[in-house]
């Protein structure tokens, strides 16, 4: 498939470390998940045998997350660190270095089919460095080589395909088994059970998409987070921002998108839970499209929201998309 | 001017193996900019081989600031009433999967910002704001204008002369509010204005405001009561007050620097303490670290995010582990520098240049070099006069033959 490449060929920012020794059976596995969707997968696989700390929580944007010293301490004391990989967590390398952790850093996209990042070349340097001042002789804060968040040639939002979510779950089970052999049967059983729920979810999504006329399957979101969904289920997503929310869309990007929306006769437009809705509202105003609701892209909702788990998130998204298109 | 920079600044580390980048070289370059305590000059030294690259004659003793990009160094000459921009000669271009480095001779940028008593200098988002205490006026200019030699600055005025500060914050300006009852004392708060200086909302109280820094996407001002924490709000800056924890002893922060790589702030707190601040959490935001003697200067490590450095008056350089919140290592580096006397007496300053920690020793006329990994002293660089304030710029990138 021309638009895919094997992840094995991609050199990630972080190389998985050697597997740590198995923990004592009486202790729960200390797991760090880089963001909320991975934490939900880990909870389903680990059950009561794991304690999970999530770095980028509900409605948080991992693209622009700034790790804290407390995060480094958390990673430093973890038994397993679960990450997406594909340079989704731009903060990861510096966080892992600061933590001096001996835990394995497990990239959950490993072994999957990965879509290329179709974002145009010419990456903007938007890194947010810090500078200091104060007193009459300010301290020096220097360097250029640190703090950068380079987005790779791969689209990191692989979880937007339920098929890929099954791979995440398998990789989590493998990692937990390696770290806690005594619990391996439990992890495998949990993964199998959750995998059945994922299969049912995928069938639901495909059935919902089938009800949407093919000429109405173009929609707008804030950033390019849904290319896996598009690839797997046949809904075309356009967005003013690229695969990362770190770089803001330029005026010419927005103008080009509005032109494309009119050409492609987009059916609906949606805000995302991790991005500012202003730009989408502006585009909606200029194109006459009505905002069809909020989609969850890179993070779950809080526990009281409509997307507190991965299963709920995917159901919410397809229900919202279908409702907006068919109601338009 | 000396121009031996070309032979001294870059070290080729590896050759790319790819066909398309057959002529790409990985190059590392670091430069130190050092002002003198007494003489109006800025000395530029190649941090890799220790060679002097140039000396810039300026109009008065200066404090130094580097831009976030590292392309510009500013010499704030308070007594001379001028801020001079110097192009560092090192610049980077981000190409996503790699970055290119360009190394040229440092030179005056051709822009000077003049006024009465320039003091606090703050960069935010590529815009520099210099506050002129004697006028109560901030002059704001972009790095692009400075490097193009265009003095295209705008002015934002406060109501009165003050030891103030301004931050160009996107389409807004954050301005210190003078103490109207006691004009000689520190500002009492922050006011948000538009670029024309028109106020937006009321004053955010910040008694004894002194010290500003940013770390990642958060900006903070130090007050007698805690910090004012500024983040991006819905259409305008969101400002909230973070009070000092009840567990802290009496004291306040008056100098603040921002962590890089990790998001935190490091401030002074009393003469012999520093405080690590995480403004994003509700409890345990403040972690106090006691020092063996009074603090002289401190800096964060931009490459190894886990560490910051403090030099104390007994001549020891301390490596702070900002994750654990404790001193990890200490190294005797200079003779004693008492904090008694005038605040601006010649005392050491700290900068980090890649894997080197550099400490000025004004009374000995040297820079001490410490390996940031082993935390062992590796050498000295002699500098004429009394080397005082110091900043470094540099990093690594690729160069492409034929470009």
PDB file of N, CA and C in Angstrom, chain A residues 17 26 56 118 134 143 155 169 193 258 268:
ATOM      1  N   UNK A  17      13.814   0.553  25.953  1.00  0.00           N
ATOM      2  CA  UNK A  17      14.896   0.120  26.817  1.00  0.00           C
ATOM      3  C   UNK A  17      14.715  -1.346  27.145  1.00  0.00           C
ATOM      4  N   UNK A  26       3.177  -9.421  44.756  1.00  0.00           N
ATOM      5  CA  UNK A  26       2.262  -8.732  45.672  1.00  0.00           C
ATOM      6  C   UNK A  26       2.071  -7.279  45.306  1.00  0.00           C
ATOM      7  N   UNK A  56      -0.729  13.101  30.229  1.00  0.00           N
ATOM      8  CA  UNK A  56      -1.611  14.090  29.601  1.00  0.00           C
ATOM      9  C   UNK A  56      -3.042  13.568  29.752  1.00  0.00           C
ATOM     10  N   UNK A 118       0.980  13.501   5.594  1.00  0.00           N
ATOM     11  CA  UNK A 118       0.872  14.180   4.301  1.00  0.00           C
ATOM     12  C   UNK A 118       0.996  15.684   4.431  1.00  0.00           C
ATOM     13  N   UNK A 134      14.908  38.930  35.307  1.00  0.00           N
ATOM     14  CA  UNK A 134      14.670  39.252  36.702  1.00  0.00           C
ATOM     15  C   UNK A 134      15.976  39.628  37.330  1.00  0.00           C
ATOM     16  N   UNK A 143      20.732  27.488  24.333  1.00  0.00           N
ATOM     17  CA  UNK A 143      20.664  26.257  23.585  1.00  0.00           C
ATOM     18  C   UNK A 143      19.557  26.280  22.564  1.00  0.00           C
ATOM     19  N   UNK A 155       2.071   9.710  10.418  1.00  0.00           N
ATOM     20  CA  UNK A 155       0.937  10.256  11.157  1.00  0.00           C
ATOM     21  C   UNK A 155       0.805   9.458  12.454  1.00  0.00           C
ATOM     22  N   UNK A 169      -3.479  -2.845  22.193  1.00  0.00           N
ATOM     23  CA  UNK A 169      -3.836  -3.731  23.307  1.00  0.00           C
ATOM     24  C   UNK A 169      -2.902  -4.936  23.359  1.00  0.00           C
ATOM     25  N   UNK A 193     -10.701 -10.350  25.985  1.00  0.00           N
ATOM     26  CA  UNK A 193     -12.062  -9.875  26.251  1.00  0.00           C
ATOM     27  C   UNK A 193     -12.283  -8.473  25.688  1.00  0.00           C
ATOM     28  N   UNK A 258     -11.044  26.708   2.801  1.00  0.00           N
ATOM     29  CA  UNK A 258     -12.407  27.168   2.504  1.00  0.00           C
ATOM     30  C   UNK A 258     -12.734  26.919   1.031  1.00  0.00           C
ATOM     31  N   UNK A 268     -20.262  18.637   6.790  1.00  0.00           N
ATOM     32  CA  UNK A 268     -20.379  19.052   8.195  1.00  0.00           C
ATOM     33  C   UNK A 268     -19.022  19.502   8.705  1.00  0.00           C
TER      34      UNK A 268
END
